[in-house]
């Protein structure tokens, strides 16, 4: 009977580990899901930030295709950090605390720029 209890405990521990690993993987896949997001983007030498107009959340921005930074630079602003309105395809990931400021717990990884304009639409972005 004692041997049976040890085997049961080992099996239970293993199953718990498998379930926890599956749940963690599901959460990571959900976080990496591509979505369209709209809001204000600011770019400069030290900070690349995005504010979601609907939720008011701020994100650090990683431009995986490098098209967002190029489009922003083409506006030829006199000063950095001028906000522009953007609509992009992206996914959200947890920020690396060694690279990103502590002000941003999530990073928005831009995969495609759908729209970028100096004209900020009326509504929650103002």
mmCIF file of N, CA, C and O in Angstrom, residues 11-104:
data_model
loop_
_atom_site.group_PDB
_atom_site.id
_atom_site.type_symbol
_atom_site.label_atom_id
_atom_site.label_comp_id
_atom_site.label_asym_id
_atom_site.label_seq_id
_atom_site.Cartn_x
_atom_site.Cartn_y
_atom_site.Cartn_z
ATOM 1 N N UNK A 11 2.749 10.502 -9.769
ATOM 2 C CA UNK A 11 1.885 10.695 -10.926
ATOM 3 C C UNK A 11 1.133 12.022 -10.824
ATOM 4 O O UNK A 11 1.030 12.771 -11.798
ATOM 5 N N UNK A 12 0.632 12.320 -9.657
ATOM 6 C CA UNK A 12 -0.096 13.562 -9.439
ATOM 7 C C UNK A 12 0.805 14.776 -9.668
ATOM 8 O O UNK A 12 0.407 15.737 -10.321
ATOM 9 N N UNK A 13 2.031 14.730 -9.183
ATOM 10 C CA UNK A 13 2.982 15.820 -9.373
ATOM 11 C C UNK A 13 3.292 15.999 -10.857
ATOM 12 O O UNK A 13 3.316 17.121 -11.383
ATOM 13 N N UNK A 14 3.523 14.905 -11.570
ATOM 14 C CA UNK A 14 3.815 14.974 -13.003
ATOM 15 C C UNK A 14 2.644 15.559 -13.787
ATOM 16 O O UNK A 14 2.826 16.418 -14.660
ATOM 17 N N UNK A 15 1.431 15.099 -13.485
ATOM 18 C CA UNK A 15 0.252 15.627 -14.175
ATOM 19 C C UNK A 15 0.051 17.111 -13.894
ATOM 20 O O UNK A 15 -0.300 17.886 -14.786
ATOM 21 N N UNK A 16 0.276 17.525 -12.678
ATOM 22 C CA UNK A 16 0.167 18.942 -12.322
ATOM 23 C C UNK A 16 1.165 19.768 -13.121
ATOM 24 O O UNK A 16 0.837 20.831 -13.650
ATOM 25 N N UNK A 17 2.390 19.281 -13.254
ATOM 26 C CA UNK A 17 3.411 19.980 -14.032
ATOM 27 C C UNK A 17 3.026 20.113 -15.492
ATOM 28 O O UNK A 17 3.198 21.160 -16.110
ATOM 29 N N UNK A 18 2.473 19.050 -16.075
ATOM 30 C CA UNK A 18 2.045 19.077 -17.475
ATOM 31 C C UNK A 18 0.914 20.079 -17.665
ATOM 32 O O UNK A 18 0.914 20.881 -18.610
ATOM 33 N N UNK A 19 -0.050 20.083 -16.777
ATOM 34 C CA UNK A 19 -1.177 21.014 -16.870
ATOM 35 C C UNK A 19 -0.692 22.456 -16.757
ATOM 36 O O UNK A 19 -1.101 23.327 -17.525
ATOM 37 N N UNK A 20 0.208 22.722 -15.816
ATOM 38 C CA UNK A 20 0.730 24.084 -15.649
ATOM 39 C C UNK A 20 1.509 24.516 -16.889
ATOM 40 O O UNK A 20 1.393 25.656 -17.334
ATOM 41 N N UNK A 21 2.282 23.636 -17.479
ATOM 42 C CA UNK A 21 3.048 23.965 -18.686
ATOM 43 C C UNK A 21 2.112 24.272 -19.849
ATOM 44 O O UNK A 21 2.338 25.207 -20.607
ATOM 45 N N UNK A 22 1.056 23.505 -19.988
ATOM 46 C CA UNK A 22 0.086 23.750 -21.059
ATOM 47 C C UNK A 22 -0.607 25.092 -20.869
ATOM 48 O O UNK A 22 -0.802 25.844 -21.820
ATOM 49 N N UNK A 23 -0.996 25.412 -19.652
ATOM 50 C CA UNK A 23 -1.647 26.697 -19.380
ATOM 51 C C UNK A 23 -0.716 27.859 -19.665
ATOM 52 O O UNK A 23 -1.128 28.872 -20.210
ATOM 53 N N UNK A 24 0.568 27.733 -19.309
ATOM 54 C CA UNK A 24 1.535 28.794 -19.560
ATOM 55 C C UNK A 24 1.716 28.995 -21.067
ATOM 56 O O UNK A 24 1.742 30.096 -21.557
ATOM 57 N N UNK A 25 1.787 27.894 -21.822
ATOM 58 C CA UNK A 25 1.938 27.986 -23.272
ATOM 59 C C UNK A 25 0.712 28.655 -23.891
ATOM 60 O O UNK A 25 0.832 29.496 -24.770
ATOM 61 N N UNK A 26 -0.506 28.301 -23.437
ATOM 62 C CA UNK A 26 -1.724 28.933 -23.947
ATOM 63 C C UNK A 26 -1.706 30.426 -23.684
ATOM 64 O O UNK A 26 -2.087 31.225 -24.536
ATOM 65 N N UNK A 27 -1.258 30.862 -22.512
ATOM 66 C CA UNK A 27 -1.201 32.289 -22.176
ATOM 67 C C UNK A 27 -0.206 33.015 -23.060
ATOM 68 O O UNK A 27 -0.467 34.128 -23.522
ATOM 69 N N UNK A 28 0.945 32.374 -23.331
ATOM 70 C CA UNK A 28 1.941 33.001 -24.197
ATOM 71 C C UNK A 28 1.418 33.136 -25.623
ATOM 72 O O UNK A 28 1.626 34.149 -26.279
ATOM 73 N N UNK A 29 0.707 32.122 -26.125
ATOM 74 C CA UNK A 29 0.160 32.191 -27.474
ATOM 75 C C UNK A 29 -0.907 33.265 -27.568
ATOM 76 O O UNK A 29 -1.000 33.980 -28.559
ATOM 77 N N UNK A 30 -1.734 33.420 -26.544
ATOM 78 C CA UNK A 30 -2.747 34.460 -26.533
ATOM 79 C C UNK A 30 -2.091 35.833 -26.540
ATOM 80 O O UNK A 30 -2.519 36.728 -27.255
ATOM 81 N N UNK A 31 -1.030 35.994 -25.766
ATOM 82 C CA UNK A 31 -0.334 37.277 -25.713
ATOM 83 C C UNK A 31 0.299 37.608 -27.054
ATOM 84 O O UNK A 31 0.435 38.758 -27.412
ATOM 85 N N UNK A 32 0.700 36.603 -27.825
ATOM 86 C CA UNK A 32 1.354 36.832 -29.097
ATOM 87 C C UNK A 32 0.400 36.887 -30.279
ATOM 88 O O UNK A 32 0.827 36.971 -31.412
ATOM 89 N N UNK A 33 -0.907 36.856 -30.036
ATOM 90 C CA UNK A 33 -1.891 36.884 -31.098
ATOM 91 C C UNK A 33 -1.857 38.222 -31.821
ATOM 92 O O UNK A 33 -1.873 39.273 -31.197
ATOM 93 N N UNK A 34 -1.813 38.175 -33.156
ATOM 94 C CA UNK A 34 -1.800 39.400 -33.951
ATOM 95 C C UNK A 34 -3.162 40.065 -33.895
ATOM 96 O O UNK A 34 -4.190 39.417 -33.990
ATOM 97 N N UNK A 35 -3.126 41.392 -33.743
ATOM 98 C CA UNK A 35 -4.360 42.164 -33.711
ATOM 99 C C UNK A 35 -4.111 43.543 -34.279
ATOM 100 O O UNK A 35 -2.969 43.977 -34.406
ATOM 101 N N UNK A 36 -5.180 44.249 -34.625
ATOM 102 C CA UNK A 36 -5.077 45.624 -35.112
ATOM 103 C C UNK A 36 -5.331 46.538 -33.930
ATOM 104 O O UNK A 36 -6.272 46.347 -33.162
ATOM 105 N N UNK A 37 -4.461 47.519 -33.776
ATOM 106 C CA UNK A 37 -4.571 48.448 -32.654
ATOM 107 C C UNK A 37 -4.392 49.873 -33.179
ATOM 108 O O UNK A 37 -3.653 50.106 -34.126
ATOM 109 N N UNK A 38 -5.106 50.828 -32.574
ATOM 110 C CA UNK A 38 -5.111 52.217 -33.024
ATOM 111 C C UNK A 38 -4.751 53.124 -31.859
ATOM 112 O O UNK A 38 -5.191 52.887 -30.737
ATOM 113 N N UNK A 39 -3.957 54.155 -32.159
ATOM 114 C CA UNK A 39 -3.611 55.082 -31.092
ATOM 115 C C UNK A 39 -2.507 56.034 -31.492
ATOM 116 O O UNK A 39 -2.241 56.246 -32.680
ATOM 117 N N UNK A 40 -1.852 56.607 -30.482
ATOM 118 C CA UNK A 40 -0.827 57.622 -30.693
ATOM 119 C C UNK A 40 0.564 57.033 -30.486
ATOM 120 O O UNK A 40 0.831 56.381 -29.487
ATOM 121 N N UNK A 41 1.441 57.317 -31.448
ATOM 122 C CA UNK A 41 2.812 56.823 -31.434
ATOM 123 C C UNK A 41 3.757 58.008 -31.351
ATOM 124 O O UNK A 41 3.583 59.010 -32.048
ATOM 125 N N UNK A 42 4.752 57.909 -30.475
ATOM 126 C CA UNK A 42 5.803 58.920 -30.349
ATOM 127 C C UNK A 42 7.145 58.223 -30.466
ATOM 128 O O UNK A 42 7.349 57.141 -29.913
ATOM 129 N N UNK A 43 8.071 58.873 -31.177
ATOM 130 C CA UNK A 43 9.361 58.265 -31.444
ATOM 131 C C UNK A 43 10.463 59.287 -31.207
ATOM 132 O O UNK A 43 10.336 60.458 -31.553
ATOM 133 N N UNK A 44 11.542 58.834 -30.605
ATOM 134 C CA UNK A 44 12.704 59.681 -30.386
ATOM 135 C C UNK A 44 13.896 58.834 -30.018
ATOM 136 O O UNK A 44 13.824 57.606 -30.009
ATOM 137 N N UNK A 45 15.015 59.502 -29.712
ATOM 138 C CA UNK A 45 16.249 58.774 -29.434
ATOM 139 C C UNK A 45 16.176 57.823 -28.236
ATOM 140 O O UNK A 45 16.862 56.814 -28.217
ATOM 141 N N UNK A 46 15.362 58.138 -27.249
ATOM 142 C CA UNK A 46 15.339 57.328 -26.033
ATOM 143 C C UNK A 46 14.067 56.534 -25.823
ATOM 144 O O UNK A 46 14.075 55.540 -25.110
ATOM 145 N N UNK A 47 12.974 56.979 -26.405
ATOM 146 C CA UNK A 47 11.692 56.323 -26.151
ATOM 147 C C UNK A 47 10.913 56.134 -27.443
ATOM 148 O O UNK A 47 10.837 57.038 -28.269
ATOM 149 N N UNK A 48 10.330 54.943 -27.572
ATOM 150 C CA UNK A 48 9.409 54.608 -28.655
ATOM 151 C C UNK A 48 8.146 54.148 -27.956
ATOM 152 O O UNK A 48 8.109 53.042 -27.415
ATOM 153 N N UNK A 49 7.126 54.993 -27.917
ATOM 154 C CA UNK A 49 5.953 54.649 -27.123
ATOM 155 C C UNK A 49 4.665 54.733 -27.926
ATOM 156 O O UNK A 49 4.577 55.439 -28.926
ATOM 157 N N UNK A 50 3.674 54.005 -27.447
ATOM 158 C CA UNK A 50 2.351 53.968 -28.063
ATOM 159 C C UNK A 50 1.309 54.056 -26.961
ATOM 160 O O UNK A 50 1.433 53.396 -25.934
ATOM 161 N N UNK A 51 0.276 54.871 -27.180
ATOM 162 C CA UNK A 51 -0.853 54.958 -26.262
ATOM 163 C C UNK A 51 -2.099 54.495 -26.986
ATOM 164 O O UNK A 51 -2.475 55.066 -28.015
ATOM 165 N N UNK A 52 -2.713 53.453 -26.469
ATOM 166 C CA UNK A 52 -3.952 52.916 -27.022
ATOM 167 C C UNK A 52 -5.074 53.889 -26.673
ATOM 168 O O UNK A 52 -5.347 54.133 -25.498
ATOM 169 N N UNK A 53 -5.703 54.463 -27.701
ATOM 170 C CA UNK A 53 -6.742 55.466 -27.459
ATOM 171 C C UNK A 53 -7.949 54.896 -26.725
ATOM 172 O O UNK A 53 -8.558 55.584 -25.911
ATOM 173 N N UNK A 54 -8.319 53.657 -27.016
ATOM 174 C CA UNK A 54 -9.514 53.068 -26.398
ATOM 175 C C UNK A 54 -9.309 52.718 -24.938
ATOM 176 O O UNK A 54 -10.170 52.966 -24.102
ATOM 177 N N UNK A 55 -8.149 52.136 -24.598
ATOM 178 C CA UNK A 55 -7.903 51.665 -23.236
ATOM 179 C C UNK A 55 -7.040 52.616 -22.419
ATOM 180 O O UNK A 55 -6.974 52.504 -21.209
ATOM 181 N N UNK A 56 -6.309 53.525 -23.087
ATOM 182 C CA UNK A 56 -5.433 54.440 -22.382
ATOM 183 C C UNK A 56 -4.131 53.817 -21.907
ATOM 184 O O UNK A 56 -3.349 54.451 -21.220
ATOM 185 N N UNK A 57 -3.877 52.566 -22.269
ATOM 186 C CA UNK A 57 -2.646 51.883 -21.861
ATOM 187 C C UNK A 57 -1.478 52.341 -22.722
ATOM 188 O O UNK A 57 -1.638 52.635 -23.895
ATOM 189 N N UNK A 58 -0.300 52.374 -22.108
ATOM 190 C CA UNK A 58 0.910 52.754 -22.826
ATOM 191 C C UNK A 58 1.791 51.525 -23.026
ATOM 192 O O UNK A 58 1.908 50.690 -22.135
ATOM 193 N N UNK A 59 2.417 51.454 -24.196
ATOM 194 C CA UNK A 59 3.281 50.340 -24.538
ATOM 195 C C UNK A 59 4.616 50.856 -25.084
ATOM 196 O O UNK A 59 4.676 51.893 -25.746
ATOM 197 N N UNK A 60 5.662 50.104 -24.814
ATOM 198 C CA UNK A 60 6.932 50.295 -25.509
ATOM 199 C C UNK A 60 6.713 49.715 -26.905
ATOM 200 O O UNK A 60 5.959 48.764 -27.076
ATOM 201 N N UNK A 61 7.363 50.293 -27.921
ATOM 202 C CA UNK A 61 7.151 49.823 -29.285
ATOM 203 C C UNK A 61 8.418 49.197 -29.849
ATOM 204 O O UNK A 61 9.493 49.789 -29.785
ATOM 205 N N UNK A 62 8.263 48.010 -30.404
ATOM 206 C CA UNK A 62 9.323 47.349 -31.169
ATOM 207 C C UNK A 62 8.812 47.246 -32.595
ATOM 208 O O UNK A 62 7.740 46.693 -32.839
ATOM 209 N N UNK A 63 9.537 47.832 -33.526
ATOM 210 C CA UNK A 63 9.122 47.870 -34.925
ATOM 211 C C UNK A 63 9.812 46.742 -35.677
ATOM 212 O O UNK A 63 10.898 46.917 -36.225
ATOM 213 N N UNK A 64 9.186 45.574 -35.712
ATOM 214 C CA UNK A 64 9.842 44.400 -36.288
ATOM 215 C C UNK A 64 10.131 44.537 -37.777
ATOM 216 O O UNK A 64 11.101 43.985 -38.266
ATOM 217 N N UNK A 65 9.313 45.281 -38.507
ATOM 218 C CA UNK A 65 9.519 45.454 -39.947
ATOM 219 C C UNK A 65 10.289 46.730 -40.274
ATOM 220 O O UNK A 65 10.647 46.959 -41.416
ATOM 221 N N UNK A 66 10.521 47.566 -39.278
ATOM 222 C CA UNK A 66 11.216 48.858 -39.426
ATOM 223 C C UNK A 66 10.476 49.852 -40.322
ATOM 224 O O UNK A 66 11.016 50.872 -40.692
ATOM 225 N N UNK A 67 9.240 49.571 -40.664
ATOM 226 C CA UNK A 67 8.482 50.493 -41.510
ATOM 227 C C UNK A 67 7.843 51.627 -40.711
ATOM 228 O O UNK A 67 7.658 52.713 -41.234
ATOM 229 N N UNK A 68 7.517 51.393 -39.451
ATOM 230 C CA UNK A 68 6.906 52.428 -38.628
ATOM 231 C C UNK A 68 7.896 53.550 -38.347
ATOM 232 O O UNK A 68 7.581 54.732 -38.517
ATOM 233 N N UNK A 69 9.108 53.209 -37.950
ATOM 234 C CA UNK A 69 10.126 54.226 -37.673
ATOM 235 C C UNK A 69 10.458 55.019 -38.935
ATOM 236 O O UNK A 69 10.621 56.241 -38.888
ATOM 237 N N UNK A 70 10.537 54.351 -40.067
ATOM 238 C CA UNK A 70 10.822 55.026 -41.335
ATOM 239 C C UNK A 70 9.694 55.988 -41.706
ATOM 240 O O UNK A 70 9.950 57.138 -42.076
ATOM 241 N N UNK A 71 8.457 55.540 -41.604
ATOM 242 C CA UNK A 71 7.309 56.407 -41.923
ATOM 243 C C UNK A 71 7.276 57.611 -40.990
ATOM 244 O O UNK A 71 7.000 58.734 -41.425
ATOM 245 N N UNK A 72 7.567 57.409 -39.709
ATOM 246 C CA UNK A 72 7.605 58.517 -38.752
ATOM 247 C C UNK A 72 8.704 59.508 -39.135
ATOM 248 O O UNK A 72 8.496 60.716 -39.153
ATOM 249 N N UNK A 73 9.875 59.001 -39.465
ATOM 250 C CA UNK A 73 11.012 59.857 -39.844
ATOM 251 C C UNK A 73 10.712 60.674 -41.092
ATOM 252 O O UNK A 73 11.199 61.801 -41.238
ATOM 253 N N UNK A 74 9.891 60.142 -41.998
ATOM 254 C CA UNK A 74 9.550 60.852 -43.233
ATOM 255 C C UNK A 74 8.711 62.105 -42.996
ATOM 256 O O UNK A 74 8.594 62.944 -43.884
ATOM 257 N N UNK A 75 8.135 62.247 -41.809
ATOM 258 C CA UNK A 75 7.387 63.469 -41.488
ATOM 259 C C UNK A 75 8.326 64.651 -41.228
ATOM 260 O O UNK A 75 7.893 65.795 -41.217
ATOM 261 N N UNK A 76 9.595 64.391 -40.992
ATOM 262 C CA UNK A 76 10.619 65.427 -40.776
ATOM 263 C C UNK A 76 10.238 66.426 -39.682
ATOM 264 O O UNK A 76 10.315 67.642 -39.872
ATOM 265 N N UNK A 77 9.841 65.916 -38.520
ATOM 266 C CA UNK A 77 9.520 66.785 -37.390
ATOM 267 C C UNK A 77 10.777 67.529 -36.942
ATOM 268 O O UNK A 77 11.886 67.002 -37.017
ATOM 269 N N UNK A 78 10.601 68.769 -36.473
ATOM 270 C CA UNK A 78 11.735 69.540 -35.965
ATOM 271 C C UNK A 78 12.215 69.002 -34.629
ATOM 272 O O UNK A 78 13.394 69.090 -34.310
ATOM 273 N N UNK A 79 11.283 68.483 -33.822
ATOM 274 C CA UNK A 79 11.615 67.942 -32.503
ATOM 275 C C UNK A 79 11.170 66.486 -32.438
ATOM 276 O O UNK A 79 10.179 66.121 -33.072
ATOM 277 N N UNK A 80 11.879 65.665 -31.672
ATOM 278 C CA UNK A 80 11.430 64.271 -31.505
ATOM 279 C C UNK A 80 10.184 64.203 -30.621
ATOM 280 O O UNK A 80 9.813 65.176 -29.970
ATOM 281 N N UNK A 81 9.578 63.057 -30.617
ATOM 282 C CA UNK A 81 8.454 62.721 -29.742
ATOM 283 C C UNK A 81 7.138 63.409 -30.105
ATOM 284 O O UNK A 81 6.223 63.460 -29.294
ATOM 285 N N UNK A 82 7.015 63.949 -31.309
ATOM 286 C CA UNK A 82 5.731 64.493 -31.747
ATOM 287 C C UNK A 82 4.785 63.311 -31.978
ATOM 288 O O UNK A 82 5.133 62.379 -32.701
ATOM 289 N N UNK A 83 3.600 63.328 -31.379
ATOM 290 C CA UNK A 83 2.699 62.188 -31.553
ATOM 291 C C UNK A 83 2.059 62.169 -32.943
ATOM 292 O O UNK A 83 1.778 63.214 -33.523
ATOM 293 N N UNK A 84 1.874 60.953 -33.456
ATOM 294 C CA UNK A 84 1.140 60.742 -34.695
ATOM 295 C C UNK A 84 0.108 59.653 -34.437
ATOM 296 O O UNK A 84 0.257 58.843 -33.521
ATOM 297 N N UNK A 85 -0.943 59.665 -35.237
ATOM 298 C CA UNK A 85 -1.973 58.638 -35.118
ATOM 299 C C UNK A 85 -1.571 57.464 -36.004
ATOM 300 O O UNK A 85 -1.186 57.649 -37.166
ATOM 301 N N UNK A 86 -1.646 56.247 -35.446
ATOM 302 C CA UNK A 86 -1.318 55.058 -36.228
ATOM 303 C C UNK A 86 -2.379 53.974 -36.050
ATOM 304 O O UNK A 86 -3.074 53.923 -35.040
ATOM 305 N N UNK A 87 -2.478 53.152 -37.066
ATOM 306 C CA UNK A 87 -3.237 51.903 -37.010
ATOM 307 C C UNK A 87 -2.270 50.843 -37.507
ATOM 308 O O UNK A 87 -1.713 50.972 -38.601
ATOM 309 N N UNK A 88 -2.029 49.823 -36.691
ATOM 310 C CA UNK A 88 -1.026 48.815 -37.020
ATOM 311 C C UNK A 88 -1.504 47.412 -36.668
ATOM 312 O O UNK A 88 -2.373 47.245 -35.818
ATOM 313 N N UNK A 89 -0.913 46.439 -37.354
ATOM 314 C CA UNK A 89 -1.046 45.054 -36.936
ATOM 315 C C UNK A 89 0.112 44.787 -35.986
ATOM 316 O O UNK A 89 1.249 45.195 -36.255
ATOM 317 N N UNK A 90 -0.174 44.124 -34.872
ATOM 318 C CA UNK A 90 0.869 43.908 -33.873
ATOM 319 C C UNK A 90 0.497 42.750 -32.960
ATOM 320 O O UNK A 90 -0.593 42.196 -33.058
ATOM 321 N N UNK A 91 1.422 42.418 -32.088
ATOM 322 C CA UNK A 91 1.128 41.517 -30.972
ATOM 323 C C UNK A 91 1.838 42.073 -29.745
ATOM 324 O O UNK A 91 2.792 42.838 -29.858
ATOM 325 N N UNK A 92 1.319 41.734 -28.594
ATOM 326 C CA UNK A 92 1.840 42.245 -27.331
ATOM 327 C C UNK A 92 2.639 41.174 -26.617
ATOM 328 O O UNK A 92 2.240 40.015 -26.581
ATOM 329 N N UNK A 93 3.768 41.589 -26.057
ATOM 330 C CA UNK A 93 4.605 40.680 -25.282
ATOM 331 C C UNK A 93 5.024 41.387 -23.996
ATOM 332 O O UNK A 93 4.938 42.614 -23.899
ATOM 333 N N UNK A 94 5.484 40.618 -23.030
ATOM 334 C CA UNK A 94 5.998 41.195 -21.780
ATOM 335 C C UNK A 94 7.321 41.889 -22.090
ATOM 336 O O UNK A 94 8.159 41.358 -22.809
ATOM 337 N N UNK A 95 7.508 43.093 -21.565
ATOM 338 C CA UNK A 95 8.728 43.857 -21.813
ATOM 339 C C UNK A 95 9.921 43.269 -21.087
ATOM 340 O O UNK A 95 9.799 42.768 -19.969
ATOM 341 N N UNK A 96 11.072 43.333 -21.715
ATOM 342 C CA UNK A 96 12.337 42.934 -21.111
ATOM 343 C C UNK A 96 12.804 44.092 -20.243
ATOM 344 O O UNK A 96 13.126 45.165 -20.739
ATOM 345 N N UNK A 97 12.849 43.909 -18.938
ATOM 346 C CA UNK A 97 13.153 44.997 -18.001
ATOM 347 C C UNK A 97 14.582 45.518 -18.147
ATOM 348 O O UNK A 97 14.887 46.610 -17.683
ATOM 349 N N UNK A 98 15.461 44.777 -18.799
ATOM 350 C CA UNK A 98 16.836 45.251 -19.001
ATOM 351 C C UNK A 98 16.936 46.211 -20.178
ATOM 352 O O UNK A 98 17.854 47.017 -20.252
ATOM 353 N N UNK A 99 15.987 46.142 -21.099
ATOM 354 C CA UNK A 99 16.021 46.975 -22.296
ATOM 355 C C UNK A 99 15.018 48.118 -22.208
ATOM 356 O O UNK A 99 15.302 49.235 -22.593
ATOM 357 N N UNK A 100 13.853 47.834 -21.697
ATOM 358 C CA UNK A 100 12.736 48.776 -21.696
ATOM 359 C C UNK A 100 12.605 49.450 -20.337
ATOM 360 O O UNK A 100 12.815 48.835 -19.305
ATOM 361 N N UNK A 101 12.215 50.708 -20.364
ATOM 362 C CA UNK A 101 11.965 51.461 -19.141
ATOM 363 C C UNK A 101 10.924 50.749 -18.278
ATOM 364 O O UNK A 101 10.014 50.108 -18.795
ATOM 365 N N UNK A 102 11.034 50.905 -16.993
ATOM 366 C CA UNK A 102 10.096 50.283 -16.055
ATOM 367 C C UNK A 102 8.678 50.837 -16.212
ATOM 368 O O UNK A 102 7.729 50.271 -15.687
ATOM 369 N N UNK A 103 8.534 51.944 -16.936
ATOM 370 C CA UNK A 103 7.214 52.534 -17.157
ATOM 371 C C UNK A 103 6.332 51.678 -18.068
ATOM 372 O O UNK A 103 5.136 51.870 -18.128
ATOM 373 N N UNK A 104 6.929 50.750 -18.800
ATOM 374 C CA UNK A 104 6.199 49.936 -19.767
ATOM 375 C C UNK A 104 6.316 48.462 -19.398
ATOM 376 O O UNK A 104 7.380 47.875 -19.485
#
